[in-house]
Short mmCIF file of C-alpha atoms in Angstrom, two decimals:
data_model
loop_
_atom_site.label_atom_id
_atom_site.label_comp_id
_atom_site.label_asym_id
_atom_site.label_seq_id
_atom_site.Cartn_x
_atom_site.Cartn_y
_atom_site.Cartn_z
CA VAL A 391 -92.67 -17.34 -27.38
CA VAL A 392 -88.66 -15.59 -28.27
CA THR A 393 -87.31 -16.96 -31.21
CA ARG A 394 -84.14 -15.40 -30.02
CA ASP A 395 -81.58 -15.02 -27.56
CA LEU A 396 -83.04 -13.45 -24.55
CA THR A 397 -80.76 -10.90 -22.75
CA VAL A 398 -81.78 -8.49 -20.03
CA PHE A 399 -79.65 -5.93 -18.43
CA GLY A 400 -80.20 -4.76 -14.63
CA GLY A 401 -83.59 -5.81 -12.81
CA LYS A 402 -85.09 -8.24 -11.80
CA VAL A 403 -87.04 -11.03 -14.67
CA ASP A 404 -89.61 -13.51 -14.36
CA VAL A 405 -89.64 -15.78 -16.95
CA SER A 406 -93.10 -18.18 -16.98
CA SER A 407 -92.62 -21.23 -17.22
CA ASP A 408 -94.78 -21.62 -20.24
CA ALA A 409 -92.58 -19.20 -22.37
CA LYS A 410 -90.29 -20.31 -25.30
CA VAL A 411 -87.21 -19.05 -25.61
CA ALA A 412 -85.30 -20.88 -28.88
CA GLY A 413 -82.10 -18.68 -27.96
CA LYS A 414 -80.22 -18.32 -25.03
CA GLN A 415 -81.19 -16.30 -21.89
CA THR A 416 -78.88 -13.68 -20.40
CA ILE A 417 -79.74 -11.86 -17.33
CA TYR A 418 -77.24 -9.26 -16.04
CA LYS A 419 -77.28 -7.92 -12.50
CA ASP A 420 -77.76 -4.21 -11.70
CA ASP A 421 -74.28 -3.35 -10.43
CA GLY A 422 -75.07 -0.10 -11.34
CA ARG A 423 -77.36 0.91 -8.76
CA GLU A 424 -75.71 -0.96 -5.88
CA GLU A 425 -72.26 1.21 -6.96
CA SER A 426 -74.50 4.36 -6.48
CA GLU A 427 -75.81 3.06 -3.53
CA GLU A 428 -72.13 2.95 -1.97
CA ARG A 429 -71.28 5.66 -3.43
CA ARG A 430 -73.92 7.59 -1.89
CA ASN A 431 -73.22 5.94 1.71
CA PHE A 432 -69.71 6.90 1.40
CA TRP A 433 -70.02 10.55 0.59
CA GLY A 434 -73.12 10.66 3.63
CA GLN A 435 -70.42 9.47 5.96
CA PHE A 436 -67.62 11.30 4.83
CA ALA A 437 -69.86 14.50 5.16
CA ARG A 438 -70.56 13.30 8.94
CA ASP A 439 -66.95 13.08 9.71
CA MET A 440 -65.82 16.12 8.37
CA PHE A 441 -68.89 17.81 10.40
CA TRP A 442 -67.97 16.58 13.65
CA TRP A 443 -63.86 16.40 12.83
CA GLY A 444 -65.01 20.59 11.88
CA GLN A 445 -66.59 20.64 15.49
CA ILE A 446 -63.72 19.78 17.46
CA PHE A 447 -61.33 21.27 15.61
CA ALA A 448 -63.05 24.51 16.23
CA MET A 449 -63.84 23.88 19.77
CA LEU A 450 -59.98 23.41 20.30
CA SER A 451 -59.05 26.36 18.67
CA LEU A 452 -61.56 27.99 20.48
CA MET A 453 -60.53 26.87 23.50
CA VAL A 454 -56.64 28.16 22.72
CA VAL A 455 -57.85 31.77 21.98
CA VAL A 456 -60.12 32.01 25.10
CA ALA A 457 -56.78 30.25 27.08
CA VAL A 458 -54.84 33.38 25.38
CA ILE A 459 -57.20 36.11 26.48
CA TYR A 460 -57.85 34.40 29.89
CA GLY A 461 -53.95 34.04 30.10
CA LEU A 462 -53.01 37.77 29.98
CA TYR A 463 -55.98 39.58 30.96
CA PRO A 464 -57.82 37.34 34.09
CA GLY A 465 -58.54 40.72 35.63
CA PHE A 466 -60.16 42.07 32.71
CA THR A 467 -61.87 39.15 31.40
CA GLN A 468 -63.22 38.65 35.15
CA LYS A 469 -64.76 41.90 34.89
CA VAL A 470 -66.26 41.52 31.84
CA VAL A 471 -67.60 38.41 33.11
CA LEU A 472 -69.60 39.93 36.18
CA ILE A 473 -70.52 42.89 34.01
CA GLY A 474 -72.49 40.32 31.65
CA LEU A 475 -74.37 38.49 34.86
CA ASP A 476 -75.69 41.61 36.31
CA LYS A 477 -78.68 40.72 36.25
CA SER A 478 -79.71 44.20 36.12
CA GLN A 479 -77.50 44.87 33.23
CA ILE A 480 -78.12 41.91 30.61
CA GLY A 481 -80.94 43.88 29.05
CA LYS A 482 -78.86 47.08 28.70
CA ASN A 483 -75.42 44.66 27.21
CA LEU A 484 -78.57 42.93 25.21
CA GLY A 485 -79.60 45.77 23.66
CA LEU A 486 -76.12 47.08 23.04
CA GLY A 487 -74.73 44.54 21.62
CA LEU A 488 -77.79 44.46 18.97
CA LEU A 489 -77.37 48.48 18.30
CA MET A 490 -73.49 48.12 17.78
CA LEU A 491 -74.12 44.53 15.07
CA ILE A 492 -76.26 46.84 13.23
CA VAL A 493 -75.07 50.32 13.47
CA MET A 494 -71.47 49.48 13.01
CA PRO A 495 -71.23 48.22 9.58
CA ILE A 496 -73.89 50.67 8.31
CA ALA A 497 -71.89 53.70 9.88
CA ALA A 498 -68.48 52.17 7.68
CA LEU A 499 -70.06 51.44 4.49
CA LEU A 500 -71.72 55.23 4.75
CA LEU A 501 -68.57 56.30 5.88
CA LEU A 502 -66.47 54.47 2.96
CA VAL A 503 -68.94 55.73 0.15
CA THR A 504 -68.00 59.07 0.72
CA GLY A 505 -64.45 58.85 0.04
CA VAL A 506 -63.43 61.90 2.46
CA GLY A 507 -64.26 59.55 5.56
CA ALA A 508 -62.54 56.23 3.77
CA MET A 509 -60.23 55.96 6.16
CA LEU A 510 -62.17 56.48 9.14
CA GLY A 511 -64.50 54.12 7.65
CA GLY A 512 -62.15 51.52 7.26
CA VAL A 513 -61.14 51.66 10.99
CA VAL A 514 -64.97 51.20 11.64
CA LEU A 515 -65.02 48.36 9.87
CA LEU A 516 -62.14 47.05 11.58
CA ALA A 517 -63.35 47.58 14.67
CA TYR A 518 -66.45 45.77 13.90
CA ILE A 519 -64.73 42.98 12.98
CA LEU A 520 -62.89 42.46 15.96
CA TYR A 521 -65.58 43.30 18.36
CA ILE A 522 -67.24 39.88 16.63
CA ILE A 523 -64.41 38.10 16.85
CA MET A 524 -63.88 38.80 20.88
CA SER A 525 -68.08 38.79 21.80
CA PHE A 526 -67.73 35.07 20.24
CA VAL A 527 -65.25 34.32 22.29
CA PHE A 528 -66.39 36.05 25.41
CA GLY A 529 -69.42 34.46 24.59
CA ALA A 530 -67.61 31.31 25.62
CA ILE A 531 -66.30 32.87 28.75
CA LEU A 532 -69.43 34.32 29.63
CA LEU A 533 -71.09 31.33 29.60
CA GLY A 534 -68.64 28.95 31.60
CA GLY A 535 -69.02 32.27 34.11
CA LEU A 536 -73.14 31.48 34.27
CA LEU A 537 -72.56 27.77 34.57
CA CYS A 538 -70.47 28.94 37.85
CA LYS A 539 -72.90 31.04 39.11
CA LEU A 540 -75.75 28.34 39.08
CA VAL A 541 -73.12 25.34 40.62
CA GLN A 542 -71.50 27.79 43.51
CA LYS A 543 -75.17 29.44 43.83
CA GLN A 544 -75.11 31.76 47.15
CA LYS A 545 -71.17 30.56 47.22
CA LYS A 546 -68.97 33.45 46.54
CA PHE A 547 -68.15 33.56 42.68
CA GLN A 548 -65.13 32.10 42.01
CA PHE A 549 -64.28 31.72 38.27
CA GLY A 550 -61.41 29.85 37.31
CA TRP A 551 -59.80 27.76 34.76
CA LEU A 552 -62.18 25.32 35.07
CA TRP A 553 -64.96 27.05 34.54
CA VAL A 554 -63.23 29.15 31.10
CA ILE A 555 -63.06 25.45 29.77
CA VAL A 556 -66.36 24.08 30.54
CA GLY A 557 -67.65 27.25 29.04
CA VAL A 558 -66.06 26.96 25.79
CA ILE A 559 -67.21 23.47 25.40
CA ALA A 560 -70.40 24.06 26.66
CA PHE A 561 -70.64 26.77 24.06
CA GLN A 562 -69.66 24.68 21.36
CA LEU A 563 -72.13 21.87 22.32
CA LEU A 564 -74.77 25.48 22.62
CA HIS A 565 -74.53 25.68 18.66
CA LEU A 566 -75.80 22.05 17.70
CA ILE A 567 -79.10 22.64 19.02
CA PRO A 568 -81.28 23.97 16.73
CA VAL A 569 -83.18 27.04 17.29
CA LEU A 570 -83.03 27.12 21.25
CA GLY A 571 -79.58 26.61 21.18
CA TRP A 572 -79.03 29.08 17.85
CA LEU A 573 -81.04 31.65 19.71
CA GLY A 574 -78.62 30.81 23.24
CA ALA A 575 -75.45 31.30 21.60
CA ALA A 576 -76.67 34.94 19.80
CA ALA A 577 -77.48 36.27 23.37
CA LEU A 578 -74.29 34.93 24.84
CA PHE A 579 -73.34 37.43 21.48
CA LEU A 580 -75.06 39.91 21.69
CA VAL A 581 -74.59 40.27 25.94
CA SER A 582 -70.52 40.20 25.46
CA TRP A 583 -70.52 42.54 23.21
CA GLY A 584 -72.29 44.97 25.16
CA SER A 585 -70.42 44.01 28.16
CA LEU A 586 -66.84 44.60 26.36
CA LEU A 587 -68.43 47.97 25.18
CA GLN A 588 -69.36 48.76 29.08
CA MET A 589 -65.84 47.76 30.43
CA LYS A 590 -63.94 49.52 28.30
CA TRP A 591 -66.52 52.65 29.05
CA GLN A 592 -65.09 52.33 32.24
CA ILE A 593 -61.78 52.27 31.22
CA VAL A 594 -62.22 55.10 29.27
CA ARG A 595 -64.04 57.22 32.38
CA LYS A 596 -60.84 56.59 34.55
CA LEU A 597 -58.39 58.11 31.90
#
């Protein structure tokens, strides 16, 4: 028995037929919960849209950088790809890339701390950042070369613009595959770093 008005905010309320309410019955719908759910759905969709737009922007940015490098230095690029795809050099390239990834920042930090070698440490750090960017770019190009080689099989290796673009798209998609894709992208990154070092060494030896 309710001797006054019955007012309920939110949720579902069942009033028994045996219950007696002397006053007015008012049950307000829980709009806050629905608004909260709608808000979560909105931000979830917004986050998904931003992720995919970010992926597209990253791919287009990478494609522009790759196009500039390949357009200006096609011969150099193809030689780096050939070194990277050489089966006898893959282990060496991977090891060199991993070694430089670990050693260069440590060497730069030690030089910066000493004070005397601060300028040299800054140069090493700058070179380290540059190698990271170039290895990422050449990782995409190398993947294009690998796909080209797999498709052409025993035919003469003909690497061109088509495979450069395919490599960029495939490299970007590779990052979306959990674990195995990340490991594959990391391996391409390190092999590219080692290939760049070997190519630079060949240039220095010819001087």
